[in-house]
Every structure is written in structure tokens, then in C-alpha cells.
Amino acid sequence: MGDHDHYKDVAAAREATLAPSDKGAARLREQHKLYVRDRLALLFDEGTFVEDGQLANAQASGLPADGVVTGRGLVDGRPAL
């Protein structure tokens, strides 16, 4: 596998973590809930949230990430983790 293929794989994995599956999105809508990244967008000042560990592996194979979202940004101009 060349570097280009590796970068494409990483980009695809990253994209898979950014939005819920169609099934997951439907379940959230039925429960009148927001997706975690939508909630973070409402909490943090616009454009300041930086996620870390986005591609941390889950122990279960086939999952793009471990289901925990962590990061840092600004809330009302103040640093927050």
C-alpha cells in the first residue's frame, strides 16, 4: 500500500466518524436528539472546537472510532476542554 492509499484510508475513516449512519441518524431524529457533534457545535464558539483522538480504535472491529468525542475549544471566549 502506497502513501496515497494510506491517506485515502485515513480520510475515509475520518469521514465515517463525522456523521451518524443513516440508521443512527433516524434513531436520533425519532428520539428528538441531536448528534454529538451537533451538540458540540452549539456549545463551543463557532469554529473553535478541535477534536483529538478522532480515529482512536474501538475494540470492536468494523467501527470507525471508539464512540467517545474529546477535544478543546472556546466557550464564550474562554478555553474549555
Short mmCIF file of N, CA and C in Angstrom, two decimals:
data_model
loop_
_atom_site.label_atom_id
_atom_site.label_comp_id
_atom_site.label_asym_id
_atom_site.label_seq_id
_atom_site.Cartn_x
_atom_site.Cartn_y
_atom_site.Cartn_z
N MET A 1 0.85 -1.18 0.00
CA MET A 1 0.00 0.00 0.00
C MET A 1 0.90 1.24 0.00
N GLY A 2 0.69 2.12 -0.96
CA GLY A 2 1.46 3.35 -1.02
C GLY A 2 0.92 4.39 -0.06
N ASP A 3 1.70 5.46 0.10
CA ASP A 3 1.28 6.54 0.99
C ASP A 3 -0.07 7.12 0.59
N HIS A 4 -0.27 7.27 -0.72
CA HIS A 4 -1.52 7.85 -1.20
C HIS A 4 -2.72 7.01 -0.76
N ASP A 5 -2.60 5.70 -0.88
CA ASP A 5 -3.68 4.81 -0.44
C ASP A 5 -3.91 4.92 1.06
N HIS A 6 -2.82 5.02 1.81
CA HIS A 6 -2.94 5.15 3.27
C HIS A 6 -3.69 6.44 3.62
N TYR A 7 -3.36 7.54 2.96
CA TYR A 7 -4.03 8.81 3.24
C TYR A 7 -5.51 8.74 2.87
N LYS A 8 -5.82 8.05 1.78
CA LYS A 8 -7.22 7.88 1.40
C LYS A 8 -7.97 7.07 2.45
N ASP A 9 -7.33 6.04 2.99
CA ASP A 9 -7.96 5.23 4.04
C ASP A 9 -8.22 6.05 5.30
N VAL A 10 -7.25 6.87 5.68
CA VAL A 10 -7.40 7.72 6.87
C VAL A 10 -8.52 8.74 6.64
N ALA A 11 -8.55 9.34 5.46
CA ALA A 11 -9.59 10.32 5.15
C ALA A 11 -10.97 9.67 5.18
N ALA A 12 -11.08 8.45 4.66
CA ALA A 12 -12.37 7.75 4.67
C ALA A 12 -12.79 7.41 6.10
N ALA A 13 -11.85 6.98 6.93
CA ALA A 13 -12.17 6.68 8.33
C ALA A 13 -12.60 7.93 9.06
N ARG A 14 -11.93 9.04 8.80
CA ARG A 14 -12.29 10.31 9.44
C ARG A 14 -13.70 10.72 9.06
N GLU A 15 -14.02 10.63 7.78
CA GLU A 15 -15.36 10.99 7.32
C GLU A 15 -16.42 10.10 7.97
N ALA A 16 -16.10 8.84 8.17
CA ALA A 16 -17.06 7.90 8.77
C ALA A 16 -17.38 8.28 10.21
N THR A 17 -16.47 8.99 10.88
CA THR A 17 -16.73 9.37 12.27
C THR A 17 -17.49 10.68 12.39
N LEU A 18 -17.61 11.43 11.30
CA LEU A 18 -18.19 12.77 11.38
C LEU A 18 -19.71 12.79 11.42
N ALA A 19 -20.35 11.77 10.91
CA ALA A 19 -21.82 11.77 10.88
C ALA A 19 -22.33 10.39 11.24
N PRO A 20 -23.50 10.33 11.85
CA PRO A 20 -24.06 9.02 12.20
C PRO A 20 -24.48 8.28 10.93
N SER A 21 -24.59 6.98 11.04
CA SER A 21 -25.12 6.18 9.93
C SER A 21 -26.56 6.60 9.67
N ASP A 22 -27.09 6.21 8.53
CA ASP A 22 -28.49 6.54 8.23
C ASP A 22 -29.41 5.98 9.32
N LYS A 23 -29.13 4.75 9.76
CA LYS A 23 -29.93 4.12 10.81
C LYS A 23 -29.79 4.90 12.12
N GLY A 24 -28.55 5.29 12.45
CA GLY A 24 -28.32 6.05 13.68
C GLY A 24 -28.96 7.43 13.64
N ALA A 25 -28.88 8.08 12.48
CA ALA A 25 -29.49 9.41 12.33
C ALA A 25 -31.01 9.32 12.48
N ALA A 26 -31.61 8.29 11.90
CA ALA A 26 -33.06 8.11 12.01
C ALA A 26 -33.46 7.89 13.47
N ARG A 27 -32.68 7.07 14.17
CA ARG A 27 -32.99 6.81 15.59
C ARG A 27 -32.89 8.09 16.41
N LEU A 28 -31.88 8.91 16.14
CA LEU A 28 -31.74 10.18 16.87
C LEU A 28 -32.92 11.11 16.59
N ARG A 29 -33.34 11.19 15.32
CA ARG A 29 -34.49 12.04 14.96
C ARG A 29 -35.75 11.57 15.68
N GLU A 30 -35.96 10.25 15.71
CA GLU A 30 -37.15 9.70 16.38
C GLU A 30 -37.16 10.05 17.87
N GLN A 31 -35.98 10.14 18.47
CA GLN A 31 -35.87 10.45 19.89
C GLN A 31 -35.74 11.95 20.15
N HIS A 32 -35.82 12.76 19.07
CA HIS A 32 -35.69 14.22 19.16
C HIS A 32 -34.37 14.61 19.82
N LYS A 33 -33.30 13.93 19.41
CA LYS A 33 -31.97 14.20 19.94
C LYS A 33 -31.06 14.71 18.84
N LEU A 34 -30.03 15.44 19.24
CA LEU A 34 -29.01 15.91 18.31
C LEU A 34 -27.82 14.96 18.33
N TYR A 35 -27.15 14.86 17.20
CA TYR A 35 -25.91 14.10 17.10
C TYR A 35 -24.85 14.81 17.95
N VAL A 36 -23.91 14.05 18.49
CA VAL A 36 -22.93 14.61 19.42
C VAL A 36 -22.19 15.81 18.83
N ARG A 37 -21.79 15.75 17.58
CA ARG A 37 -21.04 16.87 17.00
C ARG A 37 -21.93 18.08 16.78
N ASP A 38 -23.22 17.87 16.60
CA ASP A 38 -24.16 18.99 16.52
C ASP A 38 -24.29 19.67 17.88
N ARG A 39 -24.32 18.86 18.94
CA ARG A 39 -24.38 19.43 20.30
C ARG A 39 -23.11 20.21 20.61
N LEU A 40 -21.96 19.68 20.20
CA LEU A 40 -20.69 20.38 20.43
C LEU A 40 -20.66 21.71 19.66
N ALA A 41 -21.20 21.71 18.45
CA ALA A 41 -21.25 22.94 17.66
C ALA A 41 -22.08 24.01 18.36
N LEU A 42 -23.12 23.60 19.06
CA LEU A 42 -23.94 24.56 19.80
C LEU A 42 -23.24 25.06 21.06
N LEU A 43 -22.43 24.22 21.68
CA LEU A 43 -21.75 24.58 22.92
C LEU A 43 -20.55 25.49 22.69
N PHE A 44 -19.68 25.11 21.77
CA PHE A 44 -18.43 25.84 21.57
C PHE A 44 -18.62 27.02 20.62
N ASP A 45 -17.79 28.05 20.83
CA ASP A 45 -17.79 29.18 19.91
C ASP A 45 -17.50 28.67 18.50
N GLU A 46 -18.16 29.26 17.52
CA GLU A 46 -18.07 28.79 16.14
C GLU A 46 -16.62 28.67 15.66
N GLY A 47 -16.31 27.51 15.12
CA GLY A 47 -15.01 27.27 14.52
C GLY A 47 -13.86 27.05 15.48
N THR A 48 -14.14 26.94 16.79
CA THR A 48 -13.03 26.81 17.74
C THR A 48 -12.82 25.39 18.24
N PHE A 49 -13.81 24.51 18.09
CA PHE A 49 -13.66 23.15 18.62
C PHE A 49 -12.70 22.35 17.76
N VAL A 50 -11.69 21.76 18.40
CA VAL A 50 -10.73 20.89 17.72
C VAL A 50 -10.79 19.54 18.41
N GLU A 51 -11.20 18.54 17.66
CA GLU A 51 -11.33 17.19 18.22
C GLU A 51 -9.97 16.50 18.25
N ASP A 52 -9.71 15.78 19.34
CA ASP A 52 -8.49 14.97 19.39
C ASP A 52 -8.89 13.51 19.58
N GLY A 53 -8.07 12.63 19.13
CA GLY A 53 -8.36 11.20 19.25
C GLY A 53 -9.50 10.73 18.38
N GLN A 54 -9.77 11.47 17.31
CA GLN A 54 -10.93 11.15 16.47
C GLN A 54 -10.84 9.75 15.88
N LEU A 55 -9.65 9.29 15.58
CA LEU A 55 -9.51 7.98 14.95
C LEU A 55 -9.01 6.92 15.91
N ALA A 56 -9.18 7.16 17.22
CA ALA A 56 -8.79 6.14 18.19
C ALA A 56 -9.60 4.88 17.92
N ASN A 57 -8.95 3.76 17.93
CA ASN A 57 -9.62 2.50 17.58
C ASN A 57 -10.54 2.01 18.67
N ALA A 58 -11.65 1.50 18.22
CA ALA A 58 -12.56 0.81 19.12
C ALA A 58 -12.08 -0.64 19.24
N GLN A 59 -12.44 -1.29 20.30
CA GLN A 59 -12.05 -2.69 20.44
C GLN A 59 -12.84 -3.59 19.50
N ALA A 60 -14.05 -3.19 19.17
CA ALA A 60 -14.85 -3.97 18.23
C ALA A 60 -14.42 -3.65 16.81
N SER A 61 -14.13 -4.66 16.03
CA SER A 61 -13.72 -4.42 14.65
C SER A 61 -14.90 -3.91 13.84
N GLY A 62 -14.60 -3.15 12.80
CA GLY A 62 -15.64 -2.63 11.94
C GLY A 62 -16.20 -1.29 12.35
N LEU A 63 -15.80 -0.79 13.52
CA LEU A 63 -16.25 0.53 13.95
C LEU A 63 -15.17 1.55 13.64
N PRO A 64 -15.55 2.74 13.15
CA PRO A 64 -14.54 3.73 12.77
C PRO A 64 -13.85 4.39 13.96
N ALA A 65 -14.46 4.40 15.12
CA ALA A 65 -13.87 5.06 16.29
C ALA A 65 -14.44 4.42 17.55
N ASP A 66 -14.01 4.91 18.69
CA ASP A 66 -14.41 4.26 19.95
C ASP A 66 -15.69 4.81 20.57
N GLY A 67 -16.33 5.80 19.96
CA GLY A 67 -17.59 6.32 20.47
C GLY A 67 -17.46 7.41 21.51
N VAL A 68 -16.25 7.89 21.74
CA VAL A 68 -16.01 8.97 22.70
C VAL A 68 -15.46 10.16 21.92
N VAL A 69 -16.06 11.33 22.12
CA VAL A 69 -15.60 12.54 21.44
C VAL A 69 -14.95 13.45 22.47
N THR A 70 -13.68 13.77 22.25
CA THR A 70 -12.97 14.68 23.14
C THR A 70 -12.29 15.76 22.31
N GLY A 71 -12.05 16.89 22.93
CA GLY A 71 -11.37 17.97 22.23
C GLY A 71 -11.33 19.22 23.08
N ARG A 72 -10.99 20.31 22.42
CA ARG A 72 -10.89 21.60 23.11
C ARG A 72 -11.40 22.69 22.19
N GLY A 73 -11.77 23.81 22.80
CA GLY A 73 -12.25 24.95 22.05
C GLY A 73 -12.55 26.09 22.99
N LEU A 74 -13.31 27.05 22.52
CA LEU A 74 -13.66 28.21 23.33
C LEU A 74 -15.16 28.22 23.59
N VAL A 75 -15.53 28.53 24.83
CA VAL A 75 -16.93 28.73 25.21
C VAL A 75 -17.02 30.15 25.75
N ASP A 76 -17.77 31.00 25.05
CA ASP A 76 -17.82 32.43 25.39
C ASP A 76 -16.43 33.03 25.50
N GLY A 77 -15.55 32.63 24.58
CA GLY A 77 -14.20 33.18 24.52
C GLY A 77 -13.22 32.60 25.53
N ARG A 78 -13.67 31.66 26.33
CA ARG A 78 -12.79 31.07 27.34
C ARG A 78 -12.41 29.65 26.94
N PRO A 79 -11.15 29.27 27.16
CA PRO A 79 -10.72 27.91 26.81
C PRO A 79 -11.50 26.86 27.59
N ALA A 80 -11.87 25.79 26.90
CA ALA A 80 -12.60 24.69 27.54
C ALA A 80 -12.14 23.38 26.93
N LEU A 81 -12.11 22.35 27.77
CA LEU A 81 -11.73 21.01 27.31
C LEU A 81 -12.94 20.11 27.32
#
